[in-house]
Each structure stands twice: as structure tokens, then as C-alpha cells.
Short mmCIF file of C-alpha atoms in Angstrom, two decimals:
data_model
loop_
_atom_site.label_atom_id
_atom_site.label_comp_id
_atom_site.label_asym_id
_atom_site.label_seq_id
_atom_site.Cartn_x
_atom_site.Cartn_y
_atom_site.Cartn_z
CA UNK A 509 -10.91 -0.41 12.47
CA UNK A 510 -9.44 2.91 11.82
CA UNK A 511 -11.14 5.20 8.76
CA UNK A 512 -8.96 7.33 6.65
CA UNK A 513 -10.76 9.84 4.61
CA UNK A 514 -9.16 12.29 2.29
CA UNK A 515 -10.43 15.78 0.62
CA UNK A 516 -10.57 16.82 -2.18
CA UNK A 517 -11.43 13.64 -3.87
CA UNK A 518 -9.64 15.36 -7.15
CA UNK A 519 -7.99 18.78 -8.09
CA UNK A 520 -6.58 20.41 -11.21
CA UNK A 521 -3.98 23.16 -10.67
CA UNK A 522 -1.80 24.66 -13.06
CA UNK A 523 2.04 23.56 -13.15
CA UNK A 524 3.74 26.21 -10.72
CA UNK A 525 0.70 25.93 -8.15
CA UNK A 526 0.95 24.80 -4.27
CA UNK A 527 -1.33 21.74 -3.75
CA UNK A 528 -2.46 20.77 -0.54
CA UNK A 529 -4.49 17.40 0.04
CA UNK A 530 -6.00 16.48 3.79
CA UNK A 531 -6.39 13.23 5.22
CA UNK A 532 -8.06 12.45 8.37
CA UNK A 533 -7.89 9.62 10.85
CA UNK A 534 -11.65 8.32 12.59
CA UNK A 535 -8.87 8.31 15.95
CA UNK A 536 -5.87 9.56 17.23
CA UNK A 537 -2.90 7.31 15.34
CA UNK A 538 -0.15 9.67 16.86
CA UNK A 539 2.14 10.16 13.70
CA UNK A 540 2.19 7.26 12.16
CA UNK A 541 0.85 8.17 8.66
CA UNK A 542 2.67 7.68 5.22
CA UNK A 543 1.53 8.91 1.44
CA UNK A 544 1.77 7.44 -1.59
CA UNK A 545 1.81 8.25 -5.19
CA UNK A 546 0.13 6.13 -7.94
CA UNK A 547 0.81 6.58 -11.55
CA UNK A 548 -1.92 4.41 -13.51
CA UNK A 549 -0.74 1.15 -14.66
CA UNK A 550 1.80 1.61 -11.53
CA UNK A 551 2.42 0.28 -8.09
CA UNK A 552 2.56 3.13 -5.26
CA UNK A 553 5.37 4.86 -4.26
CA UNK A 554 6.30 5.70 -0.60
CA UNK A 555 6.03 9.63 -0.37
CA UNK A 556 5.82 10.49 3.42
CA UNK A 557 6.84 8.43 6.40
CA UNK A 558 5.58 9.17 9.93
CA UNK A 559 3.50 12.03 8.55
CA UNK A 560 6.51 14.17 7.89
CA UNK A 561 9.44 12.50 6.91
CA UNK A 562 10.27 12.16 3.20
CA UNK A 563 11.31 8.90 1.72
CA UNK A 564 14.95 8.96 -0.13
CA UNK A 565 14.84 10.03 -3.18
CA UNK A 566 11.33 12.08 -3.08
CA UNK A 567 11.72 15.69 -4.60
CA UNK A 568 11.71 18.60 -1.92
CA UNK A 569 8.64 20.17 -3.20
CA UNK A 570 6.91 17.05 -1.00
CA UNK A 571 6.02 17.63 1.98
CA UNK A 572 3.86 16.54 4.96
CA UNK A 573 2.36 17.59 8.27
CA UNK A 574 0.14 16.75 10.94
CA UNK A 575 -0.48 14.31 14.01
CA UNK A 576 -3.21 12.96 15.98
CA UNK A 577 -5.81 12.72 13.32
CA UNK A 578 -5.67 15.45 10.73
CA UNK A 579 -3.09 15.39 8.29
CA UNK A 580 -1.81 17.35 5.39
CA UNK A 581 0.10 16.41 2.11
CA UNK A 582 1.67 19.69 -0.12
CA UNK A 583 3.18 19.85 -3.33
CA UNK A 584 4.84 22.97 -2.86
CA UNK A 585 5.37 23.99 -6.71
CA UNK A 586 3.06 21.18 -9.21
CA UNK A 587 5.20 19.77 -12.07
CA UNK A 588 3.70 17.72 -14.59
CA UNK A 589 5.28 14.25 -13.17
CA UNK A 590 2.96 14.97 -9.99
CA UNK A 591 0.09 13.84 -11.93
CA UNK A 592 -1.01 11.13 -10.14
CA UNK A 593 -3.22 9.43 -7.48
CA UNK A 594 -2.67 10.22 -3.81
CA UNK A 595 -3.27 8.06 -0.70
CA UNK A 596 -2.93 8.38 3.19
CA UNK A 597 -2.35 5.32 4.92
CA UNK A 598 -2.60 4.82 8.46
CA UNK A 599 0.49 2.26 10.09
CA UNK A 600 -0.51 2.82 13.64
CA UNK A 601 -2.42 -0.51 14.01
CA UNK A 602 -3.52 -3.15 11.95
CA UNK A 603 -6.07 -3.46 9.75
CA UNK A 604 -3.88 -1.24 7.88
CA UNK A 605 -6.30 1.29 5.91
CA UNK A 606 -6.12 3.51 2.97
CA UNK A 607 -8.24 6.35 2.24
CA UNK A 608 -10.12 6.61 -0.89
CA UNK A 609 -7.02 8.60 -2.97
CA UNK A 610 -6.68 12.05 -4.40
CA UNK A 611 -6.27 12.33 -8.26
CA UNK A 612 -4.38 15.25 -9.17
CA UNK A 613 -4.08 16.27 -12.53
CA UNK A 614 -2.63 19.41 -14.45
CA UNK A 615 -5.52 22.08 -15.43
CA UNK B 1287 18.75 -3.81 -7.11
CA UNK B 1288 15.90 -4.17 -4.76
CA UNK B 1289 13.31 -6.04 -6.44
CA UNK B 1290 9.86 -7.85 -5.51
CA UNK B 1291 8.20 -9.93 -8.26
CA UNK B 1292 4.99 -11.58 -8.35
CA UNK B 1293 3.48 -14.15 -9.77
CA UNK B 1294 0.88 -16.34 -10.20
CA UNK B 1295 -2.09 -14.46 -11.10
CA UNK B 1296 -4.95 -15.69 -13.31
CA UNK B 1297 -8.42 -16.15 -14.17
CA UNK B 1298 -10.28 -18.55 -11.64
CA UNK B 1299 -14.00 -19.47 -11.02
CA UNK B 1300 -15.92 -18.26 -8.36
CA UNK B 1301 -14.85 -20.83 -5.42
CA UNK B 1302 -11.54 -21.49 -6.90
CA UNK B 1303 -8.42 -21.44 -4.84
CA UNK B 1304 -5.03 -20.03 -6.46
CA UNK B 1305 -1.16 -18.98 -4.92
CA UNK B 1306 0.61 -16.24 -5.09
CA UNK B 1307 4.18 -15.75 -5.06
CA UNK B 1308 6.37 -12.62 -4.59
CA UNK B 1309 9.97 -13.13 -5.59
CA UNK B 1310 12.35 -10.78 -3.29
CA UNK B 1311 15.83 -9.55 -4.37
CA UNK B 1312 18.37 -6.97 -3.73
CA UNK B 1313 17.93 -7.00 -0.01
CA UNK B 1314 18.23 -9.57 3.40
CA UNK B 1315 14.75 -10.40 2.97
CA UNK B 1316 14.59 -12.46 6.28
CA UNK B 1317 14.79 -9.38 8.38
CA UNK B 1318 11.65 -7.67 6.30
CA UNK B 1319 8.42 -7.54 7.85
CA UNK B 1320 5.64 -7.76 4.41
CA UNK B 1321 2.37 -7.02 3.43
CA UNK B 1322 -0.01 -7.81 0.25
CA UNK B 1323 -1.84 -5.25 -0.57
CA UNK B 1324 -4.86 -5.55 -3.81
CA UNK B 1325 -6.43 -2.91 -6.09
CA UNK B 1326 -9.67 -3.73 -7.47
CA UNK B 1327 -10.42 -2.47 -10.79
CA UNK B 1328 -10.67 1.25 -11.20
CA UNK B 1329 -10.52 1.16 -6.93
CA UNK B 1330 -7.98 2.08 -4.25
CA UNK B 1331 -5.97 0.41 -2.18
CA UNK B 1332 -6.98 -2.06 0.18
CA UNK B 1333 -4.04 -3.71 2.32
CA UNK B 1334 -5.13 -7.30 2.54
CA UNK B 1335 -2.09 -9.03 4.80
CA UNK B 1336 0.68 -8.64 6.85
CA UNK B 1337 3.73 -11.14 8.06
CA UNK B 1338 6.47 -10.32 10.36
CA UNK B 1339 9.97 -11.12 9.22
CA UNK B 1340 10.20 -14.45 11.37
CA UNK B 1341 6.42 -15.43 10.68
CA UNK B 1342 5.15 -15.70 14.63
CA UNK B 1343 2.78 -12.09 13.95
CA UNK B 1344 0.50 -12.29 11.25
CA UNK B 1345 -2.61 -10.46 10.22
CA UNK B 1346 -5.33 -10.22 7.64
CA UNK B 1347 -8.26 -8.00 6.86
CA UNK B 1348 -11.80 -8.85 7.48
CA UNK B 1349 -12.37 -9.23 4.13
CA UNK B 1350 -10.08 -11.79 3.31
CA UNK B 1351 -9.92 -13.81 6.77
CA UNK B 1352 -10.13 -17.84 7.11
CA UNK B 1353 -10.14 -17.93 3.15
CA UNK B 1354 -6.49 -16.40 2.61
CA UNK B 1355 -3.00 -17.39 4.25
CA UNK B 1356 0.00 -15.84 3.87
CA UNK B 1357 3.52 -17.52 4.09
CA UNK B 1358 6.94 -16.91 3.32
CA UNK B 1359 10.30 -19.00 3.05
CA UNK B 1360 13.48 -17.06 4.10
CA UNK B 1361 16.04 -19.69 2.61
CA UNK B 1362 13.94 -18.71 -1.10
CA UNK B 1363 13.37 -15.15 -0.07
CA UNK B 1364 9.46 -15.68 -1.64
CA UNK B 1365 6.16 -14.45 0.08
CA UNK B 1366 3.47 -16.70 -0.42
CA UNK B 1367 -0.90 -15.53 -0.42
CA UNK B 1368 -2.89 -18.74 -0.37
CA UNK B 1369 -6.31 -18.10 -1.88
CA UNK B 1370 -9.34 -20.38 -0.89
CA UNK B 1371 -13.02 -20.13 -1.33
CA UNK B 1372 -12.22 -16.97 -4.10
CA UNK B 1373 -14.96 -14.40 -4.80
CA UNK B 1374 -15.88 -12.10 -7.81
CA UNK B 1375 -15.07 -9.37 -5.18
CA UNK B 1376 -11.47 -10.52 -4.77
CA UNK B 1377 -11.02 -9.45 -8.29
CA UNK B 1378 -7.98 -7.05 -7.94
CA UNK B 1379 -4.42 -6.50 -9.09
CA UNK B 1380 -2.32 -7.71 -5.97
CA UNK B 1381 0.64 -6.17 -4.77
CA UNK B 1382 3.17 -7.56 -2.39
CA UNK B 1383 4.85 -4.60 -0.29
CA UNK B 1384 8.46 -4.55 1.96
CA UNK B 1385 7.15 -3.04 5.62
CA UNK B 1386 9.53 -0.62 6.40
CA UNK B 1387 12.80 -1.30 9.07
CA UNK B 1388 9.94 0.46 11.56
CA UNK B 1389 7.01 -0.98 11.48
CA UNK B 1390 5.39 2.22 11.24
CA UNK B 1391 6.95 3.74 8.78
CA UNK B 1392 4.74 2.35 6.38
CA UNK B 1393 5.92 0.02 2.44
CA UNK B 1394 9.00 1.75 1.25
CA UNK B 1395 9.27 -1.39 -1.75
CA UNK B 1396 6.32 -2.58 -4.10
CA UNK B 1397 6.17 -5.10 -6.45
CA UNK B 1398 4.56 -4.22 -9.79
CA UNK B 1399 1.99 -6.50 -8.95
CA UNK B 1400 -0.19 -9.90 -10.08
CA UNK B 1401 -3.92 -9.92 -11.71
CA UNK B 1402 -6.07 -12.30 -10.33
CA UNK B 1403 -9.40 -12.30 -11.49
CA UNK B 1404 -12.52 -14.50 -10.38
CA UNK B 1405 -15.20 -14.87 -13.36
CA UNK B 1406 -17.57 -17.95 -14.53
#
């Protein structure tokens, strides 16, 4: 099975800040990564598709990079709806796996 | 409005068996490829299940296999989860998820999701 783990495990910025959360892959899964945002009490939301690609309707300030096995999630400009927990998800085989979420919260 | 419901959610004893059901609407649901996916309490996200659209590809985690089986019925657009032979460790709010048009693209629909918890 494939491991996902993400850093930091939490992070408080101040609104306005550029947040940048890393997820990596224990092998190569090409590109096929996608993030999600969790509010609590909420079912995820589909950020990033195919590592890059942003879902309809996602604000711009989303944005995603990376292949192979590192990966990168940035929230160009942090508003106070970002607060939230973060996961990577690997869709290049199956068991699908998560990694262990970000928590991002406003300092 | 695309839409996935669940239901069937509950308190069961250790051993106990129960069925979930995920309600789809708002899209051709027979041409959807889906997923269940649980949260444990205070946990992440752990995907649990996967159907393709016509049911002949189906997978399930380790943690769930031989116990759990997942169904669907295109003429009721529902998603079934059989649970057998539950555990305290199955504990979880589950989720049923729409795979995306590419399979991986990842679950661009959720459901808001069904508690099942397994206490004596």
C-alpha cells in the first residue's frame, strides 16, 4: 500500500499570509494526487485534482504542485474561511490512502 | 442539485451487522464510479471501499475486507455498505463519495455522512 504523509501536522498564520502544506507519497504515483478541505462537523471538499488542477468553484488563492512523490498545497493569501483541516490523497492505485491532515487555523 | 444522502447509521454491539445506504440525486448516477470513505472519532480519513459504475471492479481496504460488501442499484440510484462481524474500531462517521468522471481525479461529491457506532 501506498503511504501519504503530510508536514506540518498544524500551522497558525495570520489572515493575509501564504501557506504552504507538503505531502509525500512512500512511491512514485505520477500526478495523481487531490486535496481536500474539512470544516469540523463537515464532509471534505475536493480542492486539487491531479495535483494541480483546481476543482470548479475553488477560490484562486488554491493552488497545487508537484509529481512523482512530493507534493505541495498553497494558500496564496489565508482568509478566515481557510480554517480548516487539510488532506492529500493518493488516486493512483487502490487502497486509496489519506495522509494524516493539516489543521490550519488563524494566529 | 447534486446530492448523496446516507443513511442507516446506529449504535450496534460488538459482532453486530448493520446497512448502509447512500441516496444519489442530481446526477446519472449509473455512469459514477463510488467510494465509502469513514472518519473515526477525532481521526482522519480512511477510504474504506470502492465500486465501479457497472459493479464488475470492486475494492476494499484491509481493514474492512470479508466483513464489509458494497453494492449499488442503478434503477434506485442507492449505494449500499453491508457491515458483518462489526468492531469497536469500525466506530466512525461514514461517508459515501462520487469518484470523479476520471478515475483519478479523485471524490468531487460527498455525502454529509452516517454515524455508526459499535459499543456493548
Amino acid at each position: 500500500d501506498i503511504q501519504m504523509t503530510q508536514s506540518p501536522s498544524s500551522v497558525s498564520a495570520s489572515v493575509g499570509d501564504r501557506v504552504t502544506i507538503t505531502c509525500r507519497a512512500s512511491q512514485d504515483i505520477n500526478s495523481w494526487l487531490a486535496w481536500y478541505q474539512q470544516k469540523p462537523g463537515k464532509a471534505p471538499k475536493l480542492l486539487i485534482y491531479a495535483a494541480s488542477s483546481l476543482q470548479s468553484g475553488v477560490p484562486l488563492r488554491f493552488s497545487g504542485s508537484g509529481s512523482g512523490t512530493d507534493f505541495t498545497l498553497t494558500i496564496s493569501s489565508l482568509q478566515p474561511e481557510d480554517c480548516a483541516t487539510y488532506y492529500c490523497q493518493q488516486a493512483n492505485s487502490f487502497p486509496r490512502t489519506f495522509g494524516p491532515g493539516t489543521k490550519v487555523d488563524i494566529k | 442539485e447534486v446530492q448523496l444522502v446516507e443513511s442507516g447509521g446506529g449504535l450496534v454491539q460488538p459482532g453486530g451487522s448493520l446497512r448502509l445506504s447512500c441516496a444519489a440525486s442530481g446526477f446519472t448516477f449509473s455512469i459514477f464510479n463510488m467510494n465509502w470513505v469513514r472518519q473515526a472519532p477525532g481521526k482522519g480519513l480512511e477510504w474504506v471501499s470502492y465500486i465501479s459504475s457497472s459493479s464488475s471492479t470492486i475494492y476494499y481496504a484491509d481493514s474492512v475486507k470479508g466483513r464489509f460488501t458494497i453494492s449499488r442499484d442503478n434503477a434506485k440510484n442507492s449505494l449500499y455498505l453491508q457491515m458483518n462481524s462489526l468492531r469497536d474500531e469500525d466506530t466512525a462517521v461514514y461517508y459515501c463519495a462520487r469518484g470523479t468522471t476520471v478515475t483519478v481525479y479523485g471524490m468531487d461529491v460527498w455525502g454529509q455522512g452516517t454515524t455508526v457506532t459499535v459499543s456493548s
